[in-house]
Amino acid sequence: MFNKRIKIKELLLQPAGQKDIVVMGWVRTFRNNQFIALNDGSTNTNIQVVAPLGQFDDELLKRITTSASLKITGELVSSQGKGQSVELVAHTIEVLGESDAEKYPLQPKKHSLEFLREIAHLRFRTNTFGSVFRVRHALAFAIHQFFHEKGFLYMHTPIVTASDAEGAGEMFRVTTLPFDNPPRDENGAIDFKEDFFGRSTNLTVSGQLEGELGATAFGEIYTFGPTFRAENSNTTRHLAEFWMIEPEMAFSDLEDNMNLAESFIKYIIGFVMQHNMEDLTFLDQRLAEEEKQLPADKRSEMGLIDKLRFVLDNDFERITYTEAIDILLNSPAYKKKKFQYEVKWGIDMQSEHERYLVEKHFKKPVIVTNYPKDIKAFYMRQNDDGKTVAAMDILAPGIGEIVGGSQREERLALLTARMKDMHIAEEELWWYLDTRRFGTVPHAGFGLGFERMVLFVTGMTNIRDVIAFPRTPKSAEF
RNA sequence: UCCUCAGUAGCUCAGUUGGUUAGAGCAUCUGACUGUUAAUCAGAGGGUCACUGGUUCAAGUCCAGUCUGAGGAGCCA
C-alpha cells in the first residue's frame, strides 16, 4: 500500500517525539535551501519540513520548487524556530511530481482574485480558496445533516425537464437534433417529436414542482442539486449553473416555512462556526485586509465572524410587504429622493430598496412576507385579502435575496384559475395538479441559492469565487 | 441586455501635451549566505503594449470597431 500518510491537520496536533511519520503534499515555499512549507489541503497551516544541510544532495533540493509534490518521512520534533511549535525533520524526501518554477503560474505572493479565476484549476492551492472550499464542503454536509435530523427525505429531482411552467428564467435547451438541418413540421417549425425525448426539453430551473410531488407523499423532502438559468446576467451574484436547496413540507403554512428557513440558516452557520473556525478566522482576516482598501463608508460594520455570530444570536426581522413599503415611504432616503426607482404598493422591490431595509433600517436578515400576487409565481397561495399571496423572501446583508419561498396554493379551483390568468396550460402540468386532486394538503417550501449562502458565510464578494468552476455568460473553461 | 471603467513582462502596476532603445516592485534564473517564516544580499534574462483598421513624418499614447475582464443595473437564487 502506497498511502500510510498522516494528514497535516492531524499531524499538527500531535506531540513532538514521534518517529517514522509520513506526510505528502505540495510545496508552498522552500526557504533557505532547508525549510519546506508543505501543504496537503487539509488545513491552511503548513507543516514545516526541515531538510538538514548536507543530508540531501543538491540535485534533489533543486527539484523542490513551488507546488512540487513530495513524500516525506521523518521525525516530528519541537521546533527551534518561532513560527510553529512542531516541525518534521526529514529522513527521506521523494519528489512525486516536479513543478517547473518558470512555468507554474502561482507564486509565493498575493494574487488578484480575477487572475486566480483564470487559473481556476490551480486556485485551490491557495489559502483563500482552500478555506472557501472547505467551508463550502462543511455547509453542504451540514445541510444534509440538518434535514436528515428533521426527518426530511433527500429527493433527486430531474436535471432534464420538459416543463417550463415555473417561469423562473430563460432555459438551456437539451436536444440531439442537428443544428444545420433540423426536422421540420408542416408549418416549418422545428419538429421536436423527432428529438431524443420526443418533445422539447431543457435543463431544470428548479426542482420545486417535482419536490411538491414528493412532499405530498413523504411529508417532508428536500432537494439539493444543480440548477441552470440561461439569463444573460453579469453580476457578482449570478451563475448560469448553480446549486439550489429546495425543501418542501406537507401540512405546513407560511409561518412553519419561515421557522424552517430561519432555523436552517442558523443551523448551517452554527455548524461551520463549530467545525471550521480556523478557515473562518483566515477569511475574517482576509476580508478585513480587503476592506482596508475601501473608503470608510463602504466597509462592513462587523467583521465576518462577528456577523455570523450576530445572525446566530438574533431573530430575523419578520415584516409584511405592506409594512416594508411603509418603512421605505417613511424613510429619510425616500424623503431625500435617494431612491432611483419609484416606491409604491405593488412594485417589485429593487435592489436599492431591499438593501435599505436590510443594511440601513434593520441591519440584520429580514423576512418579507405577503407580496402582491401580480409579482409572484402562479403556485403561491392566495391570501384572503384577494391582493396578496403567502410568499416570503429572506434578504441578507450584502447578498440580497438568499431565500425565496411560499405556502403553495393547495386549492385546485383557485390554482387553475390563477394558471388561466397567467396563460399557463393545464395540460402541461396535469401531473402537478393531480396532487391537488387526490388528497391535497396545505404545504409550503422555499429555495435557497447555495452559492449565495457560501458567499455570505465566507465573506467573499463574487459568486464566481465560491464555486469550483463557474459558468457565466461567455465563460465555461475547465 | 444596458451603463461605467479597464486591458503594457509570469503577477501587480507606472509610462507626461503623440517624439530616440517601453520602466519599477514582486516572481523566475545564476551566485553568495545558511534556523528560515512571502528569508536576505548581488547580478541576469524576460515585451506581438488585447485584436483589427484608421489619422499622422511619427501611435503604448489619438479615433472607430471587435474581443476579454471588472463594477453597477435589470432578471433572479
Coordinates of C-alpha atoms (C1' of nucleotides) in Angstrom, one line a residue:
Chain A
M1 CA 0.0 0.0 0.0
F2 CA 1.3 3.4 -1.0
N3 CA -0.6 5.6 1.3
K4 CA 0.1 5.4 5.0
R5 CA 0.4 9.1 5.4
I6 CA -0.9 11.3 8.2
K7 CA -2.9 14.4 7.1
I8 CA -1.1 17.6 8.1
K9 CA -4.1 18.9 10.0
E10 CA -3.9 15.9 12.3
L11 CA -0.1 15.9 12.4
L12 CA 0.0 19.4 13.7
L13 CA -2.0 18.3 16.8
Q14 CA 0.5 15.5 17.6
P15 CA 3.1 15.8 20.4
A16 CA 6.8 16.0 19.4
G17 CA 8.9 13.0 19.5
Q18 CA 7.2 10.6 17.1
K19 CA 9.3 8.8 14.5
D20 CA 8.5 7.3 11.1
I21 CA 5.9 10.0 10.2
V22 CA 4.9 10.0 6.6
V23 CA 3.4 13.2 5.0
M24 CA 2.6 14.0 1.4
G25 CA 1.7 17.3 0.0
W26 CA 2.6 20.2 -2.2
V27 CA 5.4 22.7 -1.6
R28 CA 4.2 26.2 -0.7
T29 CA 7.6 27.7 -0.2
F30 CA 11.2 26.4 0.1
R31 CA 13.3 28.7 2.2
N32 CA 17.0 28.8 2.8
N33 CA 17.5 25.5 1.0
Q34 CA 16.4 24.0 4.2
F35 CA 12.8 24.7 5.2
I36 CA 9.9 23.3 3.2
A37 CA 6.4 24.7 3.9
L38 CA 4.3 21.7 2.9
N39 CA 0.5 21.8 2.5
D40 CA -1.9 18.9 1.7
G41 CA -5.2 20.8 1.6
S42 CA -6.4 19.6 5.0
T43 CA -5.7 23.0 6.6
N44 CA -4.2 26.3 5.6
T45 CA -1.4 25.7 8.2
N46 CA 1.7 24.2 6.6
I47 CA 3.9 21.7 8.2
Q48 CA 7.5 22.9 8.3
V49 CA 9.7 20.2 6.9
V50 CA 13.4 20.6 7.8
A51 CA 15.9 19.2 5.4
P52 CA 19.2 19.4 7.4
L53 CA 22.0 20.9 5.5
G54 CA 24.4 18.4 3.9
Q55 CA 22.0 15.5 4.2
F56 CA 20.4 15.8 0.8
D57 CA 22.2 16.3 -2.4
D58 CA 21.8 19.4 -4.5
E59 CA 20.1 17.6 -7.4
L60 CA 17.2 16.6 -5.1
L61 CA 17.0 20.0 -3.5
K62 CA 16.8 21.8 -6.8
R63 CA 13.6 19.8 -7.6
I64 CA 11.9 21.1 -4.5
T65 CA 10.1 24.0 -6.2
T66 CA 6.7 25.7 -5.6
S67 CA 3.9 23.2 -5.9
A68 CA 6.1 20.2 -6.5
S69 CA 4.5 17.2 -4.7
L70 CA 6.6 15.4 -2.1
K71 CA 6.5 12.4 0.1
I72 CA 8.5 13.0 3.3
T73 CA 9.3 10.6 6.0
G74 CA 10.8 11.9 9.2
E75 CA 10.6 12.6 12.9
L76 CA 8.3 15.1 14.5
V77 CA 10.3 17.4 16.8
S78 CA 9.7 20.6 18.8
S79 CA 10.6 23.5 16.5
Q80 CA 13.6 25.7 17.1
G81 CA 12.0 28.4 15.1
K82 CA 9.3 30.8 16.3
G83 CA 6.6 30.3 13.6
Q84 CA 5.4 26.8 14.7
S85 CA 5.5 24.5 17.7
V86 CA 6.4 21.3 15.9
E87 CA 8.3 20.6 12.7
L88 CA 9.2 17.5 10.7
V89 CA 12.9 16.6 10.4
A90 CA 13.1 14.8 7.1
H91 CA 14.9 11.4 6.8
T92 CA 13.8 10.8 3.2
I93 CA 12.4 13.2 0.6
E94 CA 10.8 11.8 -2.5
V95 CA 9.7 14.1 -5.3
L96 CA 6.5 12.6 -6.5
G97 CA 5.9 15.2 -9.2
E98 CA 8.1 18.1 -10.3
S99 CA 6.7 21.6 -10.9
D100 CA 8.6 23.8 -13.3
A101 CA 9.0 27.1 -11.4
E102 CA 9.4 29.1 -14.6
K103 CA 6.0 27.9 -15.9
Y104 CA 4.0 27.4 -12.7
P105 CA 1.6 30.4 -12.5
L106 CA 1.1 30.6 -8.8
Q107 CA 3.9 32.4 -7.0
P108 CA 4.6 32.8 -3.3
K109 CA 2.9 36.3 -3.4
K110 CA -0.5 37.8 -3.3
H111 CA -2.6 37.3 -6.5
S112 CA -5.8 39.0 -7.5
L113 CA -9.0 37.0 -7.4
E114 CA -9.5 37.9 -11.1
F115 CA -6.2 36.3 -12.0
L116 CA -6.9 33.3 -9.9
R117 CA -10.2 32.9 -11.7
E118 CA -8.3 32.4 -15.0
I119 CA -6.4 29.5 -13.4
A120 CA -9.4 28.1 -11.5
H121 CA -7.9 24.6 -11.8
L122 CA -4.9 25.6 -9.6
R123 CA -6.5 28.2 -7.3
F124 CA -7.5 25.5 -4.7
R125 CA -3.8 25.5 -3.8
T126 CA -4.1 29.0 -2.3
N127 CA -5.1 29.7 1.3
T128 CA -8.2 31.7 0.3
F129 CA -9.6 29.0 -1.9
G130 CA -8.6 26.3 0.5
S131 CA -10.7 27.9 3.2
V132 CA -13.6 28.8 0.9
F133 CA -13.9 25.2 -0.4
R134 CA -13.5 23.6 2.9
V135 CA -16.3 25.9 4.2
R136 CA -18.4 25.1 1.2
H137 CA -18.0 21.4 1.9
A138 CA -18.9 21.9 5.5
L139 CA -22.1 23.8 4.6
A140 CA -23.1 21.1 2.1
F141 CA -22.6 18.4 4.8
A142 CA -24.5 20.5 7.4
I143 CA -27.4 20.9 5.0
H144 CA -27.8 17.1 4.7
Q145 CA -27.4 16.6 8.4
F146 CA -30.0 19.3 9.2
F147 CA -32.6 17.8 7.0
H148 CA -31.8 14.2 7.9
E149 CA -32.1 15.0 11.6
K150 CA -35.5 16.6 10.9
G151 CA -36.7 13.6 9.0
F152 CA -36.7 15.1 5.5
L153 CA -36.1 12.8 2.6
Y154 CA -33.4 13.8 0.1
M155 CA -35.1 13.7 -3.2
H156 CA -33.3 13.8 -6.6
T157 CA -35.4 15.8 -9.0
P158 CA -34.6 15.6 -12.7
I159 CA -32.0 17.7 -14.4
V160 CA -33.6 17.4 -17.8
T161 CA -37.2 18.6 -17.8
A162 CA -39.9 19.2 -20.2
S163 CA -41.8 21.7 -18.0
D164 CA -41.2 25.4 -18.4
A165 CA -44.2 26.3 -16.3
E166 CA -42.5 27.8 -13.4
G167 CA -41.2 30.7 -15.4
A168 CA -38.1 31.1 -13.2
G169 CA -35.9 32.2 -16.1
E170 CA -34.5 31.5 -19.5
M171 CA -33.6 27.9 -20.1
F172 CA -30.9 25.9 -21.7
R173 CA -32.3 23.6 -24.4
V174 CA -31.4 20.0 -24.4
T175 CA -31.5 18.4 -27.8
T176 CA -29.8 15.8 -30.1
L177 CA -31.3 17.4 -33.2
P178 CA -28.8 18.5 -35.8
F179 CA -28.2 22.3 -35.9
D180 CA -27.7 22.6 -39.6
N181 CA -30.8 20.7 -40.8
P182 CA -33.3 20.0 -38.0
P183 CA -36.5 18.2 -38.9
R184 CA -39.5 20.5 -39.6
D185 CA -43.2 20.0 -39.2
E186 CA -45.8 21.0 -41.8
N187 CA -45.6 24.7 -40.6
G188 CA -41.9 24.9 -41.0
A189 CA -41.3 24.9 -37.2
I190 CA -38.7 22.6 -35.7
D191 CA -40.3 19.2 -35.1
F192 CA -39.4 18.2 -31.5
K193 CA -41.3 14.9 -31.9
E194 CA -38.2 13.8 -33.7
D195 CA -35.9 14.8 -30.8
F196 CA -34.4 12.4 -28.3
F197 CA -37.3 12.7 -25.8
G198 CA -39.9 13.1 -28.4
R199 CA -40.5 16.7 -27.2
S200 CA -38.8 19.9 -26.4
T201 CA -36.6 19.6 -23.2
N202 CA -34.4 21.9 -21.1
L203 CA -32.1 21.9 -18.2
T204 CA -34.0 22.4 -15.0
V205 CA -34.5 25.8 -13.5
S206 CA -36.0 24.5 -10.3
G207 CA -36.9 21.2 -8.7
Q208 CA -39.8 22.6 -6.8
L209 CA -42.7 21.3 -8.7
E210 CA -41.4 17.7 -8.6
G211 CA -40.5 18.4 -4.9
E212 CA -44.1 19.1 -4.2
L213 CA -44.9 15.7 -5.6
G214 CA -42.5 14.1 -3.1
A215 CA -43.8 16.2 -0.2
T216 CA -47.3 15.2 -0.8
A217 CA -46.3 11.6 -0.2
F218 CA -43.3 11.6 2.2
G219 CA -44.4 14.6 4.1
E220 CA -41.1 16.4 4.1
I221 CA -38.5 16.3 1.4
Y222 CA -35.6 18.5 0.2
T223 CA -33.6 18.7 -3.0
F224 CA -30.0 19.8 -3.3
G225 CA -28.8 19.8 -6.8
P226 CA -27.6 21.8 -9.8
T227 CA -29.9 24.3 -11.4
F228 CA -29.5 26.2 -14.7
R229 CA -30.5 29.6 -15.9
A230 CA -29.7 30.9 -19.3
E231 CA -30.1 34.5 -18.3
N232 CA -27.5 36.9 -19.6
S233 CA -26.7 38.0 -16.1
N234 CA -23.4 39.6 -15.5
T235 CA -23.2 40.3 -11.8
T236 CA -21.4 39.1 -8.7
R237 CA -24.5 37.2 -7.6
H238 CA -25.5 35.2 -10.6
L239 CA -24.3 32.0 -12.2
A240 CA -25.7 30.1 -15.2
E241 CA -25.1 26.8 -13.3
F242 CA -25.6 26.9 -9.5
W243 CA -26.7 24.7 -6.7
M244 CA -30.0 25.1 -5.0
I245 CA -31.6 23.6 -1.9
E246 CA -35.4 23.3 -2.0
P247 CA -37.2 21.9 1.0
E248 CA -40.9 21.2 0.7
M249 CA -43.2 20.4 3.6
A250 CA -46.7 19.0 3.7
F251 CA -49.1 20.0 6.5
S252 CA -47.3 23.4 6.8
D253 CA -48.2 27.0 6.3
L254 CA -46.2 30.2 5.7
E255 CA -45.1 30.5 9.3
D256 CA -43.9 26.9 9.5
N257 CA -41.9 27.7 6.4
M258 CA -40.3 30.8 7.9
N259 CA -39.4 28.9 11.0
L260 CA -37.8 26.2 9.0
A261 CA -35.8 28.6 6.9
E262 CA -34.6 30.6 9.8
S263 CA -33.6 27.5 11.9
F264 CA -32.0 26.0 8.8
I265 CA -29.8 29.0 8.1
K266 CA -28.8 29.2 11.8
Y267 CA -28.0 25.5 11.9
I268 CA -25.6 25.5 9.0
I269 CA -23.9 28.7 10.1
G270 CA -23.5 27.2 13.6
F271 CA -22.1 24.0 12.1
V272 CA -19.4 25.9 10.3
M273 CA -18.6 28.0 13.3
Q274 CA -18.2 24.8 15.3
H275 CA -16.1 22.9 12.7
N276 CA -14.3 25.4 10.5
M277 CA -13.2 28.1 12.9
E278 CA -9.6 28.1 11.5
D279 CA -10.9 28.7 8.0
L280 CA -13.4 31.4 9.2
T281 CA -10.6 33.1 11.1
F282 CA -8.5 33.2 7.9
L283 CA -11.4 34.5 5.9
D284 CA -12.2 37.1 8.5
Q285 CA -8.7 38.4 8.3
R286 CA -8.7 38.3 4.6
L287 CA -11.9 40.3 4.4
A288 CA -10.6 42.8 6.9
E289 CA -7.4 43.3 4.8
E290 CA -9.6 43.6 1.7
E291 CA -11.8 46.2 3.3
K292 CA -8.9 48.4 4.3
Q293 CA -8.7 49.3 0.6
L294 CA -12.2 50.6 0.6
P295 CA -13.4 54.1 1.5
A296 CA -14.7 54.2 5.1
D297 CA -18.4 54.3 4.2
K298 CA -18.2 51.1 2.1
R299 CA -16.7 49.0 4.9
S300 CA -18.7 46.5 6.8
E301 CA -19.7 47.5 10.3
M302 CA -18.9 44.0 11.6
G303 CA -16.1 41.5 10.8
L304 CA -17.1 38.2 9.2
I305 CA -17.1 36.1 12.4
D306 CA -19.0 38.9 14.4
K307 CA -21.5 39.0 11.6
L308 CA -22.1 35.2 11.6
R309 CA -22.4 35.2 15.4
F310 CA -24.9 38.1 15.2
V311 CA -27.0 36.2 12.8
L312 CA -27.0 33.2 15.1
D313 CA -27.9 35.2 18.2
N314 CA -30.7 37.3 16.8
D315 CA -34.1 36.6 15.4
F316 CA -34.6 37.5 11.8
E317 CA -36.9 40.5 11.4
R318 CA -40.3 39.5 10.0
I319 CA -42.4 42.1 8.2
T320 CA -45.1 42.0 5.6
Y321 CA -44.5 43.5 2.1
T322 CA -47.0 46.2 3.0
E323 CA -45.0 47.2 6.1
A324 CA -41.8 47.2 4.1
I325 CA -43.3 49.6 1.6
D326 CA -44.4 51.8 4.5
I327 CA -40.9 51.8 6.0
L328 CA -39.5 52.8 2.7
L329 CA -42.0 55.6 2.2
N330 CA -41.3 57.0 5.6
S331 CA -37.5 56.6 5.3
P332 CA -35.1 59.6 5.2
A333 CA -33.7 58.1 2.0
Y334 CA -37.1 58.3 0.3
K335 CA -37.8 61.8 1.5
K336 CA -34.4 62.9 0.3
K337 CA -35.2 61.3 -3.1
K338 CA -32.2 58.9 -2.8
F339 CA -34.0 56.0 -4.5
Q340 CA -33.7 55.8 -8.2
Y341 CA -36.8 53.7 -8.6
E342 CA -40.4 54.6 -7.6
V343 CA -41.7 53.3 -4.3
K344 CA -45.4 52.4 -4.0
W345 CA -47.5 49.4 -3.1
G346 CA -47.4 46.9 -5.9
I347 CA -43.9 47.4 -7.1
D348 CA -41.4 44.6 -7.2
M349 CA -38.8 46.0 -4.8
Q350 CA -35.5 46.9 -6.4
S351 CA -32.0 46.1 -5.0
E352 CA -31.7 49.6 -3.6
H353 CA -35.0 49.1 -1.6
E354 CA -34.0 45.7 -0.2
R355 CA -30.5 47.0 0.6
Y356 CA -32.1 49.9 2.5
L357 CA -34.3 47.6 4.6
V358 CA -31.6 45.1 5.4
E359 CA -28.4 47.2 5.6
K360 CA -29.7 50.5 6.8
H361 CA -33.0 50.1 8.6
F362 CA -32.9 46.7 10.4
K363 CA -29.2 45.8 10.0
K364 CA -30.0 42.1 10.1
P365 CA -31.6 39.4 7.9
V366 CA -35.2 40.3 7.1
I367 CA -38.1 38.1 6.1
V368 CA -40.6 39.9 3.9
T369 CA -44.0 38.2 3.6
N370 CA -47.3 38.5 1.7
Y371 CA -46.3 40.1 -1.6
P372 CA -48.7 41.3 -4.2
K373 CA -49.9 38.4 -6.2
D374 CA -49.2 40.1 -9.5
I375 CA -45.4 40.0 -9.0
K376 CA -45.2 36.4 -7.8
A377 CA -45.5 32.9 -9.3
F378 CA -48.7 31.1 -10.1
Y379 CA -48.3 28.4 -7.4
M380 CA -48.3 30.7 -4.4
R381 CA -51.2 30.5 -2.1
Q382 CA -53.7 33.4 -2.4
N383 CA -54.4 35.3 0.8
D384 CA -58.0 36.2 1.9
D385 CA -57.4 39.8 1.0
G386 CA -57.5 39.0 -2.7
K387 CA -54.5 41.1 -3.3
T388 CA -51.5 39.2 -1.8
V389 CA -50.0 35.7 -1.8
A390 CA -48.4 33.8 1.1
A391 CA -44.9 34.3 -0.2
M392 CA -41.7 35.0 1.8
D393 CA -38.3 36.2 0.8
I394 CA -35.3 36.3 3.1
L395 CA -33.0 39.2 2.5
A396 CA -29.4 39.0 3.8
P397 CA -27.0 41.9 4.3
G398 CA -24.6 42.2 1.3
I399 CA -26.2 39.5 -0.7
G400 CA -29.8 40.5 -1.1
E401 CA -32.4 37.7 -1.7
I402 CA -31.0 34.5 -0.3
V403 CA -34.2 32.6 0.1
G404 CA -37.5 32.7 -1.9
G405 CA -40.4 30.6 -0.8
S406 CA -44.1 30.4 -0.2
Q407 CA -47.1 28.5 1.0
R408 CA -48.3 26.7 -2.1
E409 CA -51.9 27.0 -3.4
E410 CA -53.4 23.7 -2.5
R411 CA -57.0 24.6 -3.6
L412 CA -57.5 23.2 -7.1
A413 CA -60.1 25.7 -8.2
L414 CA -58.0 28.7 -7.1
L415 CA -54.8 27.3 -8.6
T416 CA -56.3 26.5 -12.0
A417 CA -58.0 29.9 -12.1
R418 CA -54.6 31.6 -11.4
M419 CA -52.9 29.4 -14.1
K420 CA -55.6 30.6 -16.6
D421 CA -54.9 34.2 -15.7
M422 CA -51.2 33.7 -16.3
H423 CA -51.7 31.7 -19.5
I424 CA -50.2 28.5 -18.2
A425 CA -51.5 25.5 -19.9
E426 CA -53.2 23.0 -17.5
E427 CA -52.4 20.0 -19.8
E428 CA -48.7 20.7 -19.4
L429 CA -49.0 20.3 -15.6
W430 CA -51.6 17.6 -15.3
W431 CA -49.3 15.7 -13.0
Y432 CA -48.7 18.7 -10.7
L433 CA -52.5 19.3 -10.5
D434 CA -53.1 15.7 -9.5
T435 CA -51.6 16.4 -6.1
R436 CA -54.5 18.9 -5.6
R437 CA -57.0 16.4 -6.9
F438 CA -56.0 13.5 -4.8
G439 CA -55.6 14.3 -1.1
T440 CA -54.4 17.8 -1.3
V441 CA -52.9 19.4 1.8
P442 CA -51.6 22.8 2.9
H443 CA -47.9 22.8 2.1
A444 CA -45.0 25.1 1.8
G445 CA -41.4 25.3 0.8
F446 CA -38.5 27.5 -0.3
G447 CA -35.5 27.7 -2.4
L448 CA -32.0 28.7 -1.2
G449 CA -29.2 29.5 -3.6
F450 CA -26.3 27.5 -2.2
E451 CA -23.5 29.8 -3.6
R452 CA -25.2 32.8 -2.1
M453 CA -25.1 31.1 1.2
V454 CA -21.4 30.3 0.7
L455 CA -20.8 34.0 -0.2
F456 CA -22.5 35.1 3.0
V457 CA -20.6 32.7 5.2
T458 CA -17.1 33.1 3.6
G459 CA -17.4 36.9 3.2
M460 CA -16.3 36.5 -0.4
T461 CA -17.9 39.1 -2.7
N462 CA -18.0 37.5 -6.1
I463 CA -20.1 34.3 -6.6
R464 CA -17.5 33.1 -9.2
D465 CA -15.1 32.6 -6.3
V466 CA -17.3 30.2 -4.3
I467 CA -18.0 27.6 -6.9
A468 CA -15.2 25.4 -8.3
F469 CA -15.7 26.1 -12.0
P470 CA -18.1 29.0 -12.5
R471 CA -20.3 29.0 -15.6
T472 CA -21.3 32.5 -16.6
P473 CA -22.1 34.2 -19.9
K474 CA -19.1 33.7 -22.3
S475 CA -17.3 31.6 -19.8
A476 CA -17.2 27.8 -19.4
E477 CA -13.5 27.0 -19.2
F478 CA -12.4 23.9 -17.3
Chain B
rU1 C1' -29.1 43.1 -22.3
rC2 C1' -27.9 48.4 -20.6
rC3 C1' -24.3 51.9 -18.2
rU4 C1' -19.2 52.9 -16.4
rC5 C1' -14.1 51.6 -16.1
rA6 C1' -10.0 48.7 -17.7
rG7 C1' -6.6 45.5 -20.9
rU8 C1' 1.6 47.3 -21.1
rA9 C1' 6.9 41.5 -18.7
rG10 C1' 4.7 35.3 -15.3
rC11 C1' 1.9 38.8 -11.5
rU12 C1' 0.7 43.9 -9.6
rC13 C1' 1.3 48.4 -11.9
rA14 C1' 3.9 53.3 -13.9
rG15 C1' 4.5 55.3 -18.8
rU16 C1' 3.7 63.5 -19.2
rU17 C1' 0.9 68.0 -24.5
rG18 C1' 1.8 61.7 -29.7
rG19 C1' 8.6 62.0 -30.3
rU20 C1' 15.2 58.2 -29.6
rU21 C1' 16.5 51.7 -27.4
rA22 C1' 8.9 50.9 -23.2
rG23 C1' 10.2 51.1 -16.9
rA24 C1' 9.6 49.5 -11.4
rG25 C1' 8.4 46.0 -7.5
rC26 C1' 7.4 41.0 -6.9
rA27 C1' 8.2 36.2 -9.3
rU28 C1' 11.9 33.3 -12.3
rC29 C1' 17.2 32.0 -13.2
rU30 C1' 22.6 32.3 -11.5
rG31 C1' 25.8 33.2 -7.4
rA32 C1' 26.6 34.2 -2.1
rC33 C1' 24.7 33.2 2.8
rU34 C1' 22.6 29.3 6.0
rG35 C1' 17.3 28.3 11.8
rU36 C1' 14.4 30.5 7.7
rU37 C1' 8.7 32.2 8.3
rA38 C1' 6.1 35.8 1.4
rA39 C1' 14.2 34.6 4.2
rU40 C1' 18.2 38.1 2.9
rC41 C1' 22.1 40.2 -0.5
rA42 C1' 24.3 40.7 -5.6
rG43 C1' 23.7 40.0 -10.8
rA44 C1' 21.0 38.3 -15.2
rG45 C1' 17.1 37.0 -18.5
rG46 C1' 12.2 38.3 -19.7
rG47 C1' 7.5 42.6 -24.1
rU48 C1' 3.0 40.8 -30.9
rC49 C1' 1.8 47.5 -25.3
rA50 C1' -5.7 42.6 -26.2
rC51 C1' -7.0 42.3 -31.6
rU52 C1' -8.3 44.7 -36.4
rG53 C1' -8.4 49.0 -39.1
rG54 C1' -7.6 54.4 -39.4
rU55 C1' -5.3 59.5 -38.5
rU56 C1' -0.1 61.2 -38.6
rC57 C1' 6.6 62.4 -40.8
rA58 C1' 5.9 59.6 -36.1
rA59 C1' 0.9 55.8 -32.1
rG60 C1' 1.7 52.1 -25.8
rU61 C1' -0.4 57.2 -26.1
rC62 C1' -5.4 59.9 -30.6
rC63 C1' -10.1 57.8 -33.4
rA64 C1' -13.5 53.6 -34.8
rG65 C1' -14.9 48.6 -34.4
rU66 C1' -14.2 43.8 -32.1
rC67 C1' -12.8 40.6 -28.1
rU68 C1' -12.0 39.8 -22.9
rG69 C1' -12.2 41.2 -17.7
rA70 C1' -14.2 44.2 -13.6
rG71 C1' -18.1 47.1 -11.1
rG72 C1' -23.2 48.7 -11.1
rA73 C1' -28.4 48.0 -13.1
rG74 C1' -32.2 44.7 -14.9
rC75 C1' -33.6 39.4 -14.4
rC76 C1' -33.3 36.2 -10.1
rA77 C1' -31.4 32.2 -6.2

